[in-house]
Structure formats: structure tokens, C-alpha cells
N, CA, C and O atoms as a GROMACS GRO file, in nm:
protein
  408
    1UNK      N    1  -0.393   0.764  -0.106
    1UNK     CA    2  -0.520   0.651  -0.081
    1UNK      C    3  -0.533   0.586  -0.251
    1UNK      O    4  -0.603   0.487  -0.272
    2UNK      N    5  -0.479   0.637  -0.331
    2UNK     CA    6  -0.497   0.568  -0.446
    2UNK      C    7  -0.395   0.456  -0.486
    2UNK      O    8  -0.403   0.349  -0.545
    3UNK      N    9  -0.298   0.528  -0.429
    3UNK     CA   10  -0.188   0.393  -0.420
    3UNK      C   11  -0.212   0.295  -0.341
    3UNK      O   12  -0.201   0.180  -0.382
    4UNK      N   13  -0.247   0.320  -0.221
    4UNK     CA   14  -0.294   0.219  -0.153
    4UNK      C   15  -0.396   0.110  -0.149
    4UNK      O   16  -0.381  -0.007  -0.116
    5UNK      N   17  -0.532   0.190  -0.201
    5UNK     CA   18  -0.619   0.111  -0.251
    5UNK      C   19  -0.604   0.048  -0.387
    5UNK      O   20  -0.653  -0.058  -0.424
    6UNK      N   21  -0.515   0.148  -0.469
    6UNK     CA   22  -0.542   0.090  -0.613
    6UNK      C   23  -0.394  -0.007  -0.660
    6UNK      O   24  -0.385  -0.053  -0.774
    7UNK      N   25  -0.314  -0.023  -0.584
    7UNK     CA   26  -0.160  -0.083  -0.567
    7UNK      C   27  -0.164  -0.184  -0.472
    7UNK      O   28  -0.186  -0.305  -0.474
    8UNK      N   29  -0.137  -0.104  -0.390
    8UNK     CA   30  -0.083  -0.207  -0.246
    8UNK      C   31  -0.229  -0.302  -0.226
    8UNK      O   32  -0.192  -0.418  -0.239
    9UNK      N   33  -0.342  -0.299  -0.207
    9UNK     CA   34  -0.461  -0.354  -0.186
    9UNK      C   35  -0.472  -0.491  -0.328
    9UNK      O   36  -0.471  -0.613  -0.312
   10UNK      N   37  -0.482  -0.428  -0.436
   10UNK     CA   38  -0.501  -0.508  -0.515
   10UNK      C   39  -0.411  -0.596  -0.581
   10UNK      O   40  -0.453  -0.676  -0.665
   11UNK      N   41  -0.240  -0.582  -0.538
   11UNK     CA   42  -0.113  -0.691  -0.530
   11UNK      C   43  -0.125  -0.764  -0.439
   11UNK      O   44  -0.111  -0.885  -0.458
   12UNK      N   45  -0.160  -0.706  -0.295
   12UNK     CA   46  -0.201  -0.821  -0.166
   12UNK      C   47  -0.327  -0.934  -0.213
   12UNK      O   48  -0.316  -1.050  -0.175
   13UNK      N   49  -0.431  -0.898  -0.289
   13UNK     CA   50  -0.536  -0.992  -0.288
   13UNK      C   51  -0.495  -1.076  -0.442
   13UNK      O   52  -0.565  -1.174  -0.468
   14UNK      N   53  -0.398  -1.044  -0.530
   14UNK     CA   54  -0.357  -1.087  -0.657
   14UNK      C   55  -0.262  -1.179  -0.596
   14UNK      O   56  -0.248  -1.288  -0.652
   15UNK      N   57  -0.185  -1.153  -0.478
   15UNK     CA   58  -0.084  -1.253  -0.415
   15UNK      C   59  -0.149  -1.359  -0.304
   15UNK      O   60  -0.076  -1.437  -0.243
   16UNK      N   61  -0.280  -1.356  -0.284
   16UNK     CA   62  -0.319  -1.401  -0.174
   16UNK      C   63  -0.381  -1.495  -0.267
   16UNK      O   64  -0.376  -1.612  -0.228
   17UNK      N   65  -0.446  -1.473  -0.391
   17UNK     CA   66  -0.521  -1.582  -0.483
   17UNK      C   67  -0.430  -1.601  -0.525
   17UNK      O   68  -0.518  -1.653  -0.456
   18UNK      N   69  -0.309  -1.624  -0.582
   18UNK     CA   70  -0.206  -1.723  -0.648
   18UNK      C   71  -0.149  -1.816  -0.517
   18UNK      O   72  -0.126  -1.934  -0.541
   19UNK      N   73  -0.131  -1.777  -0.412
   19UNK     CA   74  -0.084  -1.810  -0.328
   19UNK      C   75  -0.162  -1.951  -0.242
   19UNK      O   76  -0.113  -2.064  -0.242
   20UNK      N   77  -0.288  -1.915  -0.177
   20UNK     CA   78  -0.379  -1.990  -0.095
   20UNK      C   79  -0.365  -2.142  -0.213
   20UNK      O   80  -0.319  -2.246  -0.166
   21UNK      N   81  -0.404  -2.138  -0.342
   21UNK     CA   82  -0.418  -2.282  -0.379
   21UNK      C   83  -0.295  -2.334  -0.360
   21UNK      O   84  -0.301  -2.439  -0.295
   22UNK      N   85  -0.192  -2.304  -0.389
   22UNK     CA   86  -0.060  -2.327  -0.354
   22UNK      C   87  -0.013  -2.424  -0.240
   22UNK      O   88   0.040  -2.535  -0.230
   23UNK      N   89  -0.072  -2.302  -0.140
   23UNK     CA   90  -0.019  -2.350  -0.016
   23UNK      C   91  -0.149  -2.481   0.049
   23UNK      O   92  -0.122  -2.532   0.158
   24UNK      N   93  -0.246  -2.514  -0.003
   24UNK     CA   94  -0.298  -2.587   0.033
   24UNK      C   95  -0.341  -2.745  -0.061
   24UNK      O   96  -0.412  -2.845  -0.045
   25UNK      N   97  -0.230  -2.678  -0.179
   25UNK     CA   98  -0.202  -2.815  -0.222
   25UNK      C   99  -0.372  -2.838  -0.351
   25UNK      O  100  -0.406  -2.931  -0.424
   26UNK      N  101  -0.411  -2.752  -0.331
   26UNK     CA  102  -0.578  -2.702  -0.460
   26UNK      C  103  -0.471  -2.698  -0.605
   26UNK      O  104  -0.352  -2.666  -0.618
   27UNK      N  105  -0.572  -2.745  -0.701
   27UNK     CA  106  -0.524  -2.759  -0.833
   27UNK      C  107  -0.570  -2.593  -0.892
   27UNK      O  108  -0.518  -2.539  -0.989
   28UNK      N  109  -0.664  -2.542  -0.817
   28UNK     CA  110  -0.710  -2.414  -0.851
   28UNK      C  111  -0.787  -2.304  -0.727
   28UNK      O  112  -0.791  -2.340  -0.610
   29UNK      N  113  -0.830  -2.200  -0.760
   29UNK     CA  114  -0.897  -2.145  -0.681
   29UNK      C  115  -1.045  -2.217  -0.658
   29UNK      O  116  -1.090  -2.288  -0.748
   30UNK      N  117  -1.108  -2.201  -0.552
   30UNK     CA  118  -1.230  -2.226  -0.540
   30UNK      C  119  -1.363  -2.195  -0.625
   30UNK      O  120  -1.454  -2.266  -0.667
   31UNK      N  121  -1.332  -2.038  -0.635
   31UNK     CA  122  -1.444  -2.009  -0.702
   31UNK      C  123  -1.374  -1.887  -0.808
   31UNK      O  124  -1.342  -1.779  -0.758
   32UNK      N  125  -1.353  -1.912  -0.948
   32UNK     CA  126  -1.290  -1.802  -0.986
   32UNK      C  127  -1.436  -1.680  -1.044
   32UNK      O  128  -1.414  -1.568  -1.090
   33UNK      N  129  -1.516  -1.715  -1.034
   33UNK     CA  130  -1.614  -1.625  -1.048
   33UNK      C  131  -1.629  -1.505  -0.941
   33UNK      O  132  -1.626  -1.384  -0.964
   34UNK      N  133  -1.654  -1.596  -0.771
   34UNK     CA  134  -1.611  -1.472  -0.666
   34UNK      C  135  -1.508  -1.357  -0.686
   34UNK      O  136  -1.521  -1.239  -0.654
   35UNK      N  137  -1.374  -1.436  -0.765
   35UNK     CA  138  -1.244  -1.361  -0.769
   35UNK      C  139  -1.296  -1.241  -0.845
   35UNK      O  140  -1.314  -1.130  -0.795
   36UNK      N  141  -1.318  -1.273  -0.961
   36UNK     CA  142  -1.403  -1.129  -1.085
   36UNK      C  143  -1.486  -1.078  -1.008
   36UNK      O  144  -1.475  -0.955  -1.012
   37UNK      N  145  -1.592  -1.122  -0.916
   37UNK     CA  146  -1.703  -1.017  -0.851
   37UNK      C  147  -1.606  -0.887  -0.727
   37UNK      O  148  -1.634  -0.770  -0.704
   38UNK      N  149  -1.501  -0.967  -0.677
   38UNK     CA  150  -1.440  -0.943  -0.591
   38UNK      C  151  -1.340  -0.861  -0.666
   38UNK      O  152  -1.299  -0.778  -0.584
   39UNK      N  153  -1.277  -0.841  -0.783
   39UNK     CA  154  -1.233  -0.756  -0.836
   39UNK      C  155  -1.293  -0.630  -0.909
   39UNK      O  156  -1.237  -0.520  -0.920
   40UNK      N  157  -1.407  -0.664  -0.955
   40UNK     CA  158  -1.486  -0.500  -1.001
   40UNK      C  159  -1.548  -0.476  -0.856
   40UNK      O  160  -1.511  -0.361  -0.831
   41UNK      N  161  -1.600  -0.507  -0.779
   41UNK     CA  162  -1.590  -0.446  -0.677
   41UNK      C  163  -1.520  -0.331  -0.597
   41UNK      O  164  -1.552  -0.221  -0.554
   42UNK      N  165  -1.398  -0.419  -0.600
   42UNK     CA  166  -1.253  -0.352  -0.548
   42UNK      C  167  -1.243  -0.232  -0.617
   42UNK      O  168  -1.245  -0.123  -0.561
   43UNK      N  169  -1.228  -0.257  -0.783
   43UNK     CA  170  -1.213  -0.143  -0.865
   43UNK      C  171  -1.287  -0.045  -0.829
   43UNK      O  172  -1.242   0.062  -0.790
   44UNK      N  173  -1.418  -0.076  -0.841
   44UNK     CA  174  -1.515   0.058  -0.887
   44UNK      C  175  -1.507   0.117  -0.783
   44UNK      O  176  -1.510   0.240  -0.787
   45UNK      N  177  -1.492   0.039  -0.637
   45UNK     CA  178  -1.490   0.178  -0.505
   45UNK      C  179  -1.384   0.231  -0.470
   45UNK      O  180  -1.367   0.299  -0.368
   46UNK      N  181  -1.258   0.186  -0.600
   46UNK     CA  182  -1.146   0.275  -0.580
   46UNK      C  183  -1.134   0.376  -0.634
   46UNK      O  184  -1.069   0.476  -0.603
   47UNK      N  185  -1.231   0.341  -0.763
   47UNK     CA  186  -1.241   0.456  -0.860
   47UNK      C  187  -1.349   0.560  -0.852
   47UNK      O  188  -1.358   0.659  -0.925
   48UNK      N  189  -1.420   0.531  -0.765
   48UNK     CA  190  -1.515   0.617  -0.680
   48UNK      C  191  -1.438   0.697  -0.587
   48UNK      O  192  -1.429   0.820  -0.579
   49UNK      N  193  -1.384   0.608  -0.519
   49UNK     CA  194  -1.325   0.711  -0.376
   49UNK      C  195  -1.185   0.792  -0.465
   49UNK      O  196  -1.171   0.909  -0.427
   50UNK      N  197  -1.120   0.763  -0.537
   50UNK     CA  198  -1.003   0.849  -0.583
   50UNK      C  199  -1.046   0.969  -0.645
   50UNK      O  200  -0.987   1.076  -0.626
   51UNK      N  201  -1.166   0.954  -0.734
   51UNK     CA  202  -1.199   1.067  -0.827
   51UNK      C  203  -1.279   1.152  -0.737
   51UNK      O  204  -1.258   1.273  -0.745
   52UNK      N  205  -1.385   1.103  -0.634
   52UNK     CA  206  -1.461   1.181  -0.546
   52UNK      C  207  -1.335   1.256  -0.437
   52UNK      O  208  -1.366   1.353  -0.368
   53UNK      N  209  -1.213   1.203  -0.435
   53UNK     CA  210  -1.086   1.294  -0.343
   53UNK      C  211  -1.076   1.378  -0.424
   53UNK      O  212  -1.119   1.491  -0.398
   54UNK      N  213  -1.015   1.352  -0.549
   54UNK     CA  214  -0.956   1.424  -0.641
   54UNK      C  215  -1.040   1.557  -0.689
   54UNK      O  216  -0.978   1.661  -0.711
   55UNK      N  217  -1.172   1.552  -0.703
   55UNK     CA  218  -1.272   1.642  -0.730
   55UNK      C  219  -1.278   1.746  -0.610
   55UNK      O  220  -1.276   1.868  -0.625
   56UNK      N  221  -1.286   1.687  -0.505
   56UNK     CA  222  -1.270   1.772  -0.374
   56UNK      C  223  -1.153   1.881  -0.330
   56UNK      O  224  -1.150   1.990  -0.273
   57UNK      N  225  -1.059   1.789  -0.389
   57UNK     CA  226  -0.937   1.893  -0.360
   57UNK      C  227  -0.912   1.999  -0.485
   57UNK      O  228  -0.860   2.101  -0.440
   58UNK      N  229  -0.924   2.003  -0.567
   58UNK     CA  230  -0.998   2.090  -0.666
   58UNK      C  231  -1.104   2.207  -0.640
   58UNK      O  232  -1.097   2.328  -0.662
   59UNK      N  233  -1.187   2.139  -0.594
   59UNK     CA  234  -1.285   2.230  -0.529
   59UNK      C  235  -1.246   2.332  -0.433
   59UNK      O  236  -1.249   2.455  -0.432
   60UNK      N  237  -1.204   2.231  -0.342
   60UNK     CA  238  -1.116   2.326  -0.164
   60UNK      C  239  -1.035   2.423  -0.222
   60UNK      O  240  -1.061   2.543  -0.216
   61UNK      N  241  -0.897   2.356  -0.302
   61UNK     CA  242  -0.851   2.432  -0.345
   61UNK      C  243  -0.869   2.616  -0.426
   61UNK      O  244  -0.815   2.724  -0.400
   62UNK      N  245  -0.970   2.572  -0.528
   62UNK     CA  246  -1.004   2.653  -0.545
   62UNK      C  247  -1.083   2.778  -0.516
   62UNK      O  248  -1.096   2.890  -0.566
   63UNK      N  249  -1.144   2.694  -0.388
   63UNK     CA  250  -1.217   2.775  -0.275
   63UNK      C  251  -1.130   2.894  -0.206
   63UNK      O  252  -1.137   3.015  -0.189
   64UNK      N  253  -1.046   2.789  -0.177
   64UNK     CA  254  -0.926   2.888  -0.083
   64UNK      C  255  -0.837   2.985  -0.163
   64UNK      O  256  -0.757   3.067  -0.117
   65UNK      N  257  -0.866   2.959  -0.299
   65UNK     CA  258  -0.807   3.109  -0.344
   65UNK      C  259  -0.868   3.190  -0.438
   65UNK      O  260  -0.822   3.274  -0.516
   66UNK      N  261  -0.987   3.147  -0.416
   66UNK     CA  262  -1.105   3.301  -0.481
   66UNK      C  263  -1.102   3.408  -0.372
   66UNK      O  264  -1.138   3.382  -0.257
   67UNK      N  265  -1.047   3.565  -0.420
   67UNK     CA  266  -1.033   3.660  -0.322
   67UNK      C  267  -1.177   3.755  -0.353
   67UNK      O  268  -1.254   3.714  -0.440
   68UNK      N  269  -1.203   3.858  -0.293
   68UNK     CA  270  -1.308   3.933  -0.322
   68UNK      C  271  -1.233   4.051  -0.366
   68UNK      O  272  -1.111   4.050  -0.351
   69UNK      N  273  -1.295   4.162  -0.425
   69UNK     CA  274  -1.252   4.270  -0.462
   69UNK      C  275  -1.168   4.357  -0.374
   69UNK      O  276  -1.087   4.439  -0.417
   70UNK      N  277  -1.184   4.340  -0.284
   70UNK     CA  278  -1.098   4.425  -0.121
   70UNK      C  279  -0.957   4.345  -0.106
   70UNK      O  280  -0.861   4.399  -0.051
   71UNK      N  281  -0.949   4.214  -0.158
   71UNK     CA  282  -0.835   4.140  -0.157
   71UNK      C  283  -0.870   4.038  -0.047
   71UNK      O  284  -0.780   3.961  -0.016
   72UNK      N  285  -0.984   4.028   0.013
   72UNK     CA  286  -0.999   3.918   0.160
   72UNK      C  287  -1.033   3.807   0.083
   72UNK      O  288  -1.026   3.814  -0.039
   73UNK      N  289  -1.073   3.692   0.149
   73UNK     CA  290  -1.101   3.515   0.131
   73UNK      C  291  -1.236   3.559   0.057
   73UNK      O  292  -1.281   3.670   0.081
   74UNK      N  293  -1.299   3.476  -0.031
   74UNK     CA  294  -1.432   3.508  -0.042
   74UNK      C  295  -1.511   3.372   0.002
   74UNK      O  296  -1.625   3.342  -0.035
   75UNK      N  297  -1.429   3.298   0.088
   75UNK     CA  298  -1.520   3.144   0.157
   75UNK      C  299  -1.437   3.140   0.250
   75UNK      O  300  -1.314   3.144   0.239
   76UNK      N  301  -1.507   3.129   0.358
   76UNK     CA  302  -1.469   3.096   0.506
   76UNK      C  303  -1.442   2.930   0.483
   76UNK      O  304  -1.490   2.858   0.395
   77UNK      N  305  -1.328   2.885   0.617
   77UNK     CA  306  -1.314   2.760   0.611
   77UNK      C  307  -1.438   2.692   0.591
   77UNK      O  308  -1.467   2.623   0.494
   78UNK      N  309  -1.517   2.721   0.701
   78UNK     CA  310  -1.636   2.650   0.744
   78UNK      C  311  -1.711   2.620   0.558
   78UNK      O  312  -1.760   2.515   0.519
   79UNK      N  313  -1.693   2.763   0.469
   79UNK     CA  314  -1.754   2.710   0.377
   79UNK      C  315  -1.746   2.623   0.299
   79UNK      O  316  -1.835   2.563   0.239
   80UNK      N  317  -1.590   2.608   0.297
   80UNK     CA  318  -1.527   2.464   0.228
   80UNK      C  319  -1.572   2.324   0.285
   80UNK      O  320  -1.608   2.217   0.235
   81UNK      N  321  -1.555   2.370   0.405
   81UNK     CA  322  -1.609   2.179   0.463
   81UNK      C  323  -1.762   2.135   0.415
   81UNK      O  324  -1.789   2.026   0.365
   82UNK      N  325  -1.869   2.258   0.444
   82UNK     CA  326  -1.924   2.212   0.377
   82UNK      C  327  -1.997   2.182   0.225
   82UNK      O  328  -2.084   2.103   0.189
   83UNK      N  329  -1.931   2.265   0.169
   83UNK     CA  330  -1.860   2.241   0.011
   83UNK      C  331  -1.813   2.132   0.011
   83UNK      O  332  -1.830   2.090  -0.103
   84UNK      N  333  -1.733   2.012   0.104
   84UNK     CA  334  -1.695   1.898   0.071
   84UNK      C  335  -1.799   1.809   0.129
   84UNK      O  336  -1.757   1.705   0.178
   85UNK      N  337  -1.927   1.829   0.133
   85UNK     CA  338  -2.006   1.717   0.219
   85UNK      C  339  -2.044   1.609   0.112
   85UNK      O  340  -2.039   1.491   0.149
   86UNK      N  341  -2.084   1.638  -0.023
   86UNK     CA  342  -2.119   1.545  -0.112
   86UNK      C  343  -2.021   1.432  -0.196
   86UNK      O  344  -2.026   1.323  -0.254
   87UNK      N  345  -1.917   1.555  -0.152
   87UNK     CA  346  -1.754   1.432  -0.225
   87UNK      C  347  -1.726   1.339  -0.088
   87UNK      O  348  -1.681   1.225  -0.095
   88UNK      N  349  -1.761   1.410   0.043
   88UNK     CA  350  -1.748   1.239   0.137
   88UNK      C  351  -1.869   1.167   0.118
   88UNK      O  352  -1.850   1.045   0.118
   89UNK      N  353  -1.991   1.203   0.099
   89UNK     CA  354  -2.050   1.070   0.070
   89UNK      C  355  -2.042   0.999  -0.006
   89UNK      O  356  -2.090   0.886   0.003
   90UNK      N  357  -1.960   1.054  -0.131
   90UNK     CA  358  -1.917   0.992  -0.274
   90UNK      C  359  -1.796   0.905  -0.205
   90UNK      O  360  -1.784   0.798  -0.265
   91UNK      N  361  -1.725   0.916  -0.125
   91UNK     CA  362  -1.601   0.865  -0.091
   91UNK      C  363  -1.623   0.760  -0.005
   91UNK      O  364  -1.551   0.660  -0.010
   92UNK      N  365  -1.734   0.775   0.090
   92UNK     CA  366  -1.790   0.661   0.191
   92UNK      C  367  -1.855   0.569   0.084
   92UNK      O  368  -1.797   0.461   0.083
   93UNK      N  369  -1.931   0.575   0.017
   93UNK     CA  370  -1.963   0.508  -0.084
   93UNK      C  371  -1.875   0.399  -0.164
   93UNK      O  372  -1.895   0.278  -0.168
   94UNK      N  373  -1.759   0.483  -0.233
   94UNK     CA  374  -1.650   0.384  -0.289
   94UNK      C  375  -1.573   0.308  -0.183
   94UNK      O  376  -1.540   0.195  -0.218
   95UNK      N  377  -1.536   0.346  -0.056
   95UNK     CA  378  -1.536   0.276   0.041
   95UNK      C  379  -1.594   0.193   0.074
   95UNK      O  380  -1.515   0.099   0.085
   96UNK      N  381  -1.721   0.154   0.107
   96UNK     CA  382  -1.810   0.069   0.142
   96UNK      C  383  -1.760  -0.062   0.016
   96UNK      O  384  -1.709  -0.173   0.030
   97UNK      N  385  -1.806   0.016  -0.106
   97UNK     CA  386  -1.797  -0.067  -0.240
   97UNK      C  387  -1.659  -0.172  -0.203
   97UNK      O  388  -1.660  -0.294  -0.193
   98UNK      N  389  -1.560  -0.092  -0.190
   98UNK     CA  390  -1.406  -0.183  -0.183
   98UNK      C  391  -1.438  -0.277  -0.091
   98UNK      O  392  -1.425  -0.398  -0.111
   99UNK      N  393  -1.486  -0.223   0.023
   99UNK     CA  394  -1.486  -0.343   0.140
   99UNK      C  395  -1.568  -0.419   0.142
   99UNK      O  396  -1.551  -0.520   0.211
  100UNK      N  397  -1.688  -0.405   0.070
  100UNK     CA  398  -1.743  -0.541   0.022
  100UNK      C  399  -1.745  -0.595  -0.090
  100UNK      O  400  -1.834  -0.668  -0.134
  101UNK      N  401  -1.639  -0.559  -0.145
  101UNK     CA  402  -1.529  -0.666  -0.234
  101UNK      C  403  -1.438  -0.720  -0.131
  101UNK      O  404  -1.443  -0.843  -0.142
  102UNK      N  405  -1.359  -0.686  -0.038
  102UNK     CA  406  -1.244  -0.742   0.013
  102UNK      C  407  -1.361  -0.810   0.137
  102UNK      O  408  -1.320  -0.882   0.228
   0.00000   0.00000   0.00000
């Protein structure tokens, strides 16, 4: 997801911003300030999205590797899904920030 949002989407946005004035024979982009706002919204959304997924992956992996004294798993699958809920909310917020910028 970090590669798709952070690399592919940002390169696509930059290419569009470079090509649109050339295609329509304009001297420059309509509003450089809007381009800057778009960049910061998309970057902020990408950072929130990627870090929330990264943290949730670490937490989930640690929960799956935790054993009781008798050798059974300490957490059920449902426990790990419930623990991911705050990270899913943060991921949604990051995705919405990214889409707001786009």
C-alpha cells in the first residue's frame, strides 16, 4: 500500500501536473497553491495510512506468537481482530485524507 500510494500515485500526480499545462498550451498550472495543498494532504494521508498498517501488523504478529504456560495460543483470532479496530480507524482516516487531496 505504501508503494501504491507513496510512489505510483505521487508520480502519477506529478506527471499530470507537468503534462496538463503542456497539453493545453498554458504557461503554468492554474494554481500552484492548490498543487501544494494537494501534495500535503496526499502525503499526510499516506503517512497515516502506512504507519497505522505497519503498527497493526506488528501488534497482530505479536499477538499470534504469544503462548500460555501450557503451550496454547494466548489470544484467539477474534481477539486479534478486535485489537486491530483502532488501527482500522486510523487507516480509514489516512485513506480519506489521501482521497481529499486527490
